[in-house]
Amino acid sequence: MSADWILPRPDDFHVHLRQGEDLPAYAMEAARRFARVLVMPNLVPPVSEAAGLGDYRDRIRLAAPGLEPLMAFKLLPSVSPEDLLALARAGAVAGKVYPEGVTTNSENGISDLRELEPLMASIAKTNLVVCCHGEKPGVFSMEREEAFLEEFSEMACRHGDVRFVLEHVSTAAAVRAVTELGPNVAATITLHHLEITLDDVVGGMLKPHLFCKPIAKRPQDRQALREAAFSANPKFFFGSDSAPHRKDRKECAAGCAGVYSMPCALEALAQVFDDAGQRDKLPDFVAGFGADFYRLPRNPGTVRLVREDWKVPEIVDGVVPYKAGEALRWKVI
Ligand code: DOR
Ligand code: ZN
């Protein structure tokens, strides 16, 4: 087997780059691996209008030349058709729906997708993609994603002219729903949901750095996600949901949700596909299907992975990364 693995330059369709003094380091970490990243808007205040979106994109470009930020804004029922047009003109590619209170900075979210009904005609016109954090507020945490599927499926069927992405799917039920829905529906899958189950988080010692939303589920759910990622079905593509929180915000009495996978995202993803004997499926999953769904050109150029043992650092920019201290086999050059 060759010691090199050449991939088309990849995209990550779901990242958190945060703001202020933390932003440059997180953006650089992404730039080492990905050509483009879809940047989530759950800041305080949120990215929800055109000027703020443009400023945020400029700050990312300045911090990480070479990384192309694809911008998402927080899609709230209060956004007007004029706002949507301005956001699309400012370069937004997606609006992100956060149900109320389900994750970091999702206060003032929506409680039911149908609240967005009055905006759907404008969304269709602007060609914006609707990205959904697919969890129903108020439902038992292991069942939140499944409970969201009904309103999601209804909305996606009613609006075949709008593209929907169910973000970071974590259940077999979500994989099934996305598979069965029309070509206007796709899903992102994270690295960590391909690898862990709830037992890795709370089944032995409590692992706060694996705590995320949606919470990792059952072995059979993980299996369904792996099969979807290896299926060559263009509805499923990579979005890491890399979500850094500083060490003290994770190792405390009320820890934040989020797995900081960026410092090993491409390397560990390669290992997952390699270990499963599915190397040929990685290029489309990480560098093809997402771009196609977003109607973006696939990236020119390649990235080289070499077979070299290395250890994920214990801490990166004040954050404990996914797989901290673990050995990996593939290294990005
Ligand atoms: O675990 C998560 N962390 N899930 C999300 O949806 C948001 C993210 C964050 O922003 O920290
Ligand atoms: Zn996220």
GROMACS .gro file of C-alpha atoms in nm, residues 7-325:
model
  319
    7LEU     CA    1  -0.740   1.353  -0.163
    8PRO     CA    2  -0.916   1.634  -0.345
    9ARG     CA    3  -0.904   1.945  -0.125
   10PRO     CA    4  -1.184   1.887   0.125
   11ASP     CA    5  -1.470   2.091   0.271
   12ASP     CA    6  -1.621   2.087   0.618
   13PHE     CA    7  -1.988   2.184   0.603
   14HIS     CA    8  -2.034   2.259   0.974
   15VAL     CA    9  -1.781   2.436   1.196
   16HIS     CA   10  -1.778   2.678   1.488
   17LEU     CA   11  -1.499   2.935   1.468
   18ARG     CA   12  -1.622   3.157   1.757
   19GLN     CA   13  -1.527   3.522   1.779
   20GLY     CA   14  -1.289   3.774   1.935
   21GLU     CA   15  -0.942   3.667   2.043
   22ASP     CA   16  -1.023   3.296   2.000
   23LEU     CA   17  -1.120   3.319   1.634
   24PRO     CA   18  -0.776   3.336   1.464
   25ALA     CA   19  -0.640   3.016   1.619
   26TYR     CA   20  -0.957   2.816   1.548
   27ALA     CA   21  -0.970   2.945   1.190
   28MET     CA   22  -0.603   2.857   1.132
   29GLU     CA   23  -0.662   2.506   1.260
   30ALA     CA   24  -0.939   2.466   1.000
   31ALA     CA   25  -0.724   2.620   0.725
   32ARG     CA   26  -0.459   2.350   0.779
   33ARG     CA   27  -0.707   2.087   0.665
   34PHE     CA   28  -0.997   2.229   0.467
   35ALA     CA   29  -1.039   2.450   0.162
   36ARG     CA   30  -1.384   2.571   0.266
   37VAL     CA   31  -1.585   2.559   0.587
   38LEU     CA   32  -1.948   2.641   0.651
   39VAL     CA   33  -1.932   2.871   0.952
   40MET     CA   34  -2.210   2.851   1.207
   41PRO     CA   35  -2.366   3.173   1.336
   42ASN     CA   36  -2.437   3.094   1.704
   43LEU     CA   37  -2.237   3.388   1.838
   44VAL     CA   38  -2.348   3.651   2.087
   45PRO     CA   39  -2.506   3.848   1.928
   46PRO     CA   40  -2.585   3.598   1.650
   47VAL     CA   41  -2.489   3.646   1.287
   48SER     CA   42  -2.835   3.736   1.159
   49GLU     CA   43  -2.801   4.032   0.925
   50ALA     CA   44  -2.600   4.115   0.616
   51ALA     CA   45  -2.354   4.366   0.764
   52GLY     CA   46  -2.263   4.140   1.056
   53LEU     CA   47  -2.221   3.843   0.823
   54GLY     CA   48  -1.985   4.039   0.597
   55ASP     CA   49  -1.779   4.160   0.894
   56TYR     CA   50  -1.752   3.811   1.035
   57ARG     CA   51  -1.639   3.671   0.700
   58ASP     CA   52  -1.376   3.945   0.667
   59ARG     CA   53  -1.240   3.866   1.012
   60ILE     CA   54  -1.213   3.496   0.925
   61ARG     CA   55  -1.040   3.568   0.594
   62LEU     CA   56  -0.795   3.798   0.766
   63ALA     CA   57  -0.722   3.541   1.036
   64ALA     CA   58  -0.680   3.247   0.800
   65PRO     CA   59  -0.581   3.340   0.447
   66GLY     CA   60  -0.641   3.045   0.220
   67LEU     CA   61  -0.949   2.928   0.405
   68GLU     CA   62  -1.273   3.013   0.227
   69PRO     CA   63  -1.549   3.073   0.480
   70LEU     CA   64  -1.898   2.985   0.358
   71MET     CA   65  -2.137   3.184   0.568
   72ALA     CA   66  -2.453   3.084   0.752
   73PHE     CA   67  -2.682   3.318   0.942
   74LYS     CA   68  -2.922   3.244   1.224
   75LEU     CA   69  -3.264   3.196   1.066
   76LEU     CA   70  -3.525   3.345   1.297
   77PRO     CA   71  -3.895   3.404   1.225
   78SER     CA   72  -3.823   3.776   1.271
   79VAL     CA   73  -3.598   3.785   0.964
   80SER     CA   74  -3.780   3.965   0.682
   81PRO     CA   75  -3.781   3.877   0.309
   82GLU     CA   76  -3.573   4.193   0.255
   83ASP     CA   77  -3.319   4.071   0.515
   84LEU     CA   78  -3.300   3.736   0.337
   85LEU     CA   79  -3.228   3.904   0.008
   86ALA     CA   80  -2.961   4.123   0.167
   87LEU     CA   81  -2.804   3.821   0.338
   88ALA     CA   82  -2.797   3.625   0.012
   89ARG     CA   83  -2.644   3.925  -0.168
   90ALA     CA   84  -2.383   3.954   0.109
   91GLY     CA   85  -2.279   3.598   0.026
   92ALA     CA   86  -2.470   3.384   0.278
   93VAL     CA   87  -2.521   3.030   0.154
   94ALA     CA   88  -2.741   2.903   0.436
   95GLY     CA   89  -2.973   2.998   0.719
   96LYS     CA   90  -2.934   2.791   1.035
   97VAL     CA   91  -3.233   2.694   1.243
   98TYR     CA   92  -3.174   2.650   1.615
   99PRO     CA   93  -3.467   2.514   1.811
  100GLU     CA   94  -3.503   2.699   2.140
  101GLY     CA   95  -3.245   2.606   2.404
  102VAL     CA   96  -3.114   2.285   2.248
  103THR     CA   97  -2.749   2.388   2.228
  104THR     CA   98  -2.486   2.662   2.276
  105ASN     CA   99  -2.638   3.011   2.237
  106SER     CA  100  -2.971   2.887   2.109
  107GLU     CA  101  -3.185   3.097   2.338
  108ASN     CA  102  -3.448   3.283   2.131
  109GLY     CA  103  -3.457   2.991   1.890
  110ILE     CA  104  -3.776   2.860   1.740
  111SER     CA  105  -4.000   2.603   1.905
  112ASP     CA  106  -4.152   2.464   1.587
  113LEU     CA  107  -4.021   2.468   1.228
  114ARG     CA  108  -4.363   2.582   1.108
  115GLU     CA  109  -4.281   2.927   1.249
  116LEU     CA  110  -4.067   2.968   0.937
  117GLU     CA  111  -4.354   2.897   0.699
  118PRO     CA  112  -4.407   3.267   0.603
  119LEU     CA  113  -4.043   3.289   0.493
  120MET     CA  114  -4.027   2.980   0.276
  121ALA     CA  115  -4.123   3.147  -0.053
  122SER     CA  116  -3.842   3.402  -0.008
  123ILE     CA  117  -3.596   3.131   0.089
  124ALA     CA  118  -3.682   2.942  -0.229
  125LYS     CA  119  -3.631   3.258  -0.435
  126THR     CA  120  -3.292   3.336  -0.282
  127ASN     CA  121  -3.168   2.977  -0.318
  128LEU     CA  122  -3.051   2.975   0.043
  129VAL     CA  123  -3.011   2.634   0.207
  130VAL     CA  124  -3.192   2.576   0.536
  131CYS     CA  125  -2.965   2.399   0.786
  132CYS     CA  126  -3.144   2.250   1.085
  133HIS     CA  127  -3.018   2.158   1.425
  134GLY     CA  128  -3.261   1.868   1.439
  135GLU     CA  129  -3.370   1.838   1.800
  136LYS     CA  130  -3.715   1.905   1.943
  137PRO     CA  131  -3.699   2.125   2.253
  138GLY     CA  132  -3.845   1.981   2.573
  139VAL     CA  133  -3.820   1.616   2.465
  140PHE     CA  134  -3.606   1.360   2.653
  141SER     CA  135  -3.253   1.406   2.521
  142MET     CA  136  -3.213   1.060   2.364
  143GLU     CA  137  -3.537   1.113   2.171
  144ARG     CA  138  -3.506   1.477   2.067
  145GLU     CA  139  -3.376   1.409   1.718
  146GLU     CA  140  -3.637   1.149   1.634
  147ALA     CA  141  -3.908   1.382   1.769
  148PHE     CA  142  -3.790   1.655   1.532
  149LEU     CA  143  -3.817   1.435   1.223
  150GLU     CA  144  -4.191   1.468   1.179
  151GLU     CA  145  -4.198   1.847   1.143
  152PHE     CA  146  -3.874   1.837   0.944
  153SER     CA  147  -4.012   1.582   0.697
  154GLU     CA  148  -4.339   1.773   0.660
  155MET     CA  149  -4.155   2.097   0.588
  156ALA     CA  150  -3.915   1.934   0.342
  157CYS     CA  151  -4.202   1.765   0.156
  158ARG     CA  152  -4.410   2.081   0.144
  159HIS     CA  153  -4.118   2.282   0.008
  160GLY     CA  154  -3.949   2.070  -0.254
  161ASP     CA  155  -3.804   2.390  -0.401
  162VAL     CA  156  -3.598   2.456  -0.085
  163ARG     CA  157  -3.288   2.257   0.010
  164PHE     CA  158  -3.267   2.135   0.369
  165VAL     CA  159  -2.970   1.992   0.558
  166LEU     CA  160  -3.031   1.796   0.875
  167GLU     CA  161  -2.714   1.876   1.067
  168HIS     CA  162  -2.501   1.627   1.260
  169VAL     CA  163  -2.743   1.335   1.236
  170SER     CA  164  -2.705   1.102   1.532
  171THR     CA  165  -2.972   0.834   1.493
  172ALA     CA  166  -3.068   0.552   1.260
  173ALA     CA  167  -3.413   0.715   1.241
  174ALA     CA  168  -3.264   1.037   1.099
  175VAL     CA  169  -3.056   0.844   0.844
  176ARG     CA  170  -3.369   0.663   0.733
  177ALA     CA  171  -3.573   0.984   0.707
  178VAL     CA  172  -3.308   1.167   0.505
  179THR     CA  173  -3.264   0.866   0.276
  180GLU     CA  174  -3.637   0.847   0.209
  181LEU     CA  175  -3.702   1.220   0.162
  182GLY     CA  176  -3.662   1.391  -0.175
  183PRO     CA  177  -3.344   1.517  -0.341
  184ASN     CA  178  -3.390   1.854  -0.166
  185VAL     CA  179  -3.282   1.693   0.164
  186ALA     CA  180  -2.932   1.601   0.278
  187ALA     CA  181  -2.748   1.552   0.608
  188THR     CA  182  -2.409   1.619   0.758
  189ILE     CA  183  -2.232   1.356   0.966
  190THR     CA  184  -1.960   1.441   1.219
  191LEU     CA  185  -1.642   1.249   1.287
  192HIS     CA  186  -1.731   1.189   1.651
  193HIS     CA  187  -2.077   1.051   1.578
  194LEU     CA  188  -1.910   0.796   1.348
  195GLU     CA  189  -1.697   0.679   1.640
  196ILE     CA  190  -1.859   0.717   1.980
  197THR     CA  191  -2.178   0.614   2.156
  198LEU     CA  192  -2.333   0.741   2.477
  199ASP     CA  193  -2.126   0.484   2.664
  200ASP     CA  194  -1.807   0.664   2.565
  201VAL     CA  195  -1.949   0.980   2.726
  202VAL     CA  196  -2.107   0.848   3.045
  203GLY     CA  197  -2.079   0.468   3.043
  204GLY     CA  198  -1.763   0.463   3.253
  205MET     CA  199  -1.585   0.771   3.383
  206LEU     CA  200  -1.756   1.093   3.275
  207LYS     CA  201  -1.588   1.232   2.960
  208PRO     CA  202  -1.686   1.598   2.934
  209HIS     CA  203  -1.485   1.648   2.616
  210LEU     CA  204  -1.714   1.402   2.436
  211PHE     CA  205  -2.029   1.578   2.553
  212CYS     CA  206  -2.205   1.740   2.260
  213LYS     CA  207  -2.546   1.810   2.111
  214PRO     CA  208  -2.698   1.600   1.980
  215ILE     CA  209  -2.563   1.357   2.237
  216ALA     CA  210  -2.403   1.041   2.095
  217LYS     CA  211  -2.658   0.760   2.089
  218ARG     CA  212  -2.674   0.379   2.069
  219PRO     CA  213  -2.436   0.139   1.889
  220GLN     CA  214  -2.705   0.069   1.629
  221ASP     CA  215  -2.735   0.444   1.561
  222ARG     CA  216  -2.360   0.474   1.515
  223GLN     CA  217  -2.374   0.177   1.281
  224ALA     CA  218  -2.642   0.345   1.069
  225LEU     CA  219  -2.429   0.661   1.048
  226ARG     CA  220  -2.125   0.462   0.939
  227GLU     CA  221  -2.327   0.283   0.674
  228ALA     CA  222  -2.459   0.619   0.549
  229ALA     CA  223  -2.109   0.769   0.534
  230PHE     CA  224  -1.977   0.465   0.345
  231SER     CA  225  -2.282   0.433   0.122
  232ALA     CA  226  -2.177   0.671  -0.158
  233ASN     CA  227  -2.524   0.821  -0.123
  234PRO     CA  228  -2.475   1.190  -0.213
  235LYS     CA  229  -2.724   1.293   0.057
  236PHE     CA  230  -2.461   1.232   0.327
  237PHE     CA  231  -2.147   1.441   0.358
  238PHE     CA  232  -1.900   1.568   0.613
  239GLY     CA  233  -1.966   1.842   0.867
  240SER     CA  234  -1.741   1.812   1.171
  241ASP     CA  235  -1.941   2.031   1.410
  242SER     CA  236  -1.600   2.108   1.556
  243ALA     CA  237  -1.704   2.318   1.856
  244PRO     CA  238  -1.424   2.448   2.079
  245HIS     CA  239  -1.489   2.542   2.439
  246ARG     CA  240  -1.197   2.626   2.668
  247LYS     CA  241  -1.090   2.353   2.912
  248ASP     CA  242  -1.241   2.521   3.218
  249ARG     CA  243  -1.579   2.556   3.043
  250LYS     CA  244  -1.588   2.179   2.986
  251GLU     CA  245  -1.433   2.054   3.312
  252CYS     CA  246  -1.681   2.211   3.553
  253ALA     CA  247  -2.021   2.160   3.714
  254ALA     CA  248  -2.221   2.278   3.413
  255GLY     CA  249  -2.006   2.202   3.113
  256CYS     CA  250  -2.066   2.331   2.761
  257ALA     CA  251  -2.165   2.095   2.478
  258GLY     CA  252  -1.917   2.061   2.195
  259VAL     CA  253  -1.636   1.838   2.068
  260TYR     CA  254  -1.329   2.017   1.934
  261SER     CA  255  -1.240   1.778   1.656
  262MET     CA  256  -1.069   2.018   1.415
  263PRO     CA  257  -0.712   1.946   1.535
  264CYS     CA  258  -0.745   1.591   1.402
  265ALA     CA  259  -1.058   1.611   1.185
  266LEU     CA  260  -0.924   1.505   0.847
  267GLU     CA  261  -0.661   1.270   0.988
  268ALA     CA  262  -0.903   1.080   1.212
  269LEU     CA  263  -1.172   1.075   0.944
  270ALA     CA  264  -0.920   0.917   0.706
  271GLN     CA  265  -0.844   0.656   0.969
  272VAL     CA  266  -1.214   0.573   1.014
  273PHE     CA  267  -1.257   0.514   0.640
  274ASP     CA  268  -0.924   0.329   0.614
  275ASP     CA  269  -0.997   0.100   0.911
  276ALA     CA  270  -1.337   0.018   0.764
  277GLY     CA  271  -1.186  -0.071   0.425
  278GLN     CA  272  -1.375   0.221   0.269
  279ARG     CA  273  -1.093   0.445   0.147
  280ASP     CA  274  -1.253   0.487  -0.193
  281LYS     CA  275  -1.561   0.646  -0.032
  282LEU     CA  276  -1.376   0.929   0.143
  283PRO     CA  277  -1.318   1.169  -0.151
  284ASP     CA  278  -1.688   1.219  -0.227
  285PHE     CA  279  -1.785   1.227   0.141
  286VAL     CA  280  -1.538   1.501   0.231
  287ALA     CA  281  -1.474   1.676  -0.099
  288GLY     CA  282  -1.763   1.614  -0.332
  289PHE     CA  283  -2.120   1.556  -0.220
  290GLY     CA  284  -2.138   1.861   0.007
  291ALA     CA  285  -2.019   2.096  -0.265
  292ASP     CA  286  -2.263   1.937  -0.511
  293PHE     CA  287  -2.556   1.981  -0.274
  294TYR     CA  288  -2.464   2.345  -0.207
  295ARG     CA  289  -2.419   2.394  -0.584
  296LEU     CA  290  -2.060   2.501  -0.542
  297PRO     CA  291  -1.778   2.388  -0.767
  298ARG     CA  292  -1.570   2.107  -0.625
  299ASN     CA  293  -1.232   2.240  -0.508
  300PRO     CA  294  -0.939   2.230  -0.744
  301GLY     CA  295  -0.616   2.082  -0.611
  302THR     CA  296  -0.532   1.810  -0.363
  303VAL     CA  297  -0.420   1.751  -0.008
  304ARG     CA  298  -0.167   1.482   0.080
  305LEU     CA  299  -0.196   1.252   0.377
  306VAL     CA  300   0.115   1.056   0.468
  307ARG     CA  301   0.133   0.745   0.676
  308GLU     CA  302   0.311   0.867   0.987
  309ASP     CA  303   0.237   0.803   1.353
  310TRP     CA  304   0.167   1.113   1.558
  311LYS     CA  305  -0.016   1.202   1.876
  312VAL     CA  306  -0.304   1.447   1.905
  313PRO     CA  307  -0.185   1.716   2.151
  314GLU     CA  308  -0.333   1.718   2.503
  315ILE     CA  309  -0.437   2.079   2.458
  316VAL     CA  310  -0.467   2.308   2.157
  317ASP     CA  311  -0.518   2.682   2.208
  318GLY     CA  312  -0.663   2.629   2.554
  319VAL     CA  313  -0.904   2.357   2.439
  320VAL     CA  314  -0.882   1.981   2.494
  321PRO     CA  315  -0.924   1.840   2.143
  322TYR     CA  316  -1.103   1.523   2.038
  323LYS     CA  317  -0.868   1.226   2.080
  324ALA     CA  318  -0.628   1.427   2.300
  325GLY     CA  319  -0.316   1.218   2.361
   0.00000   0.00000   0.00000
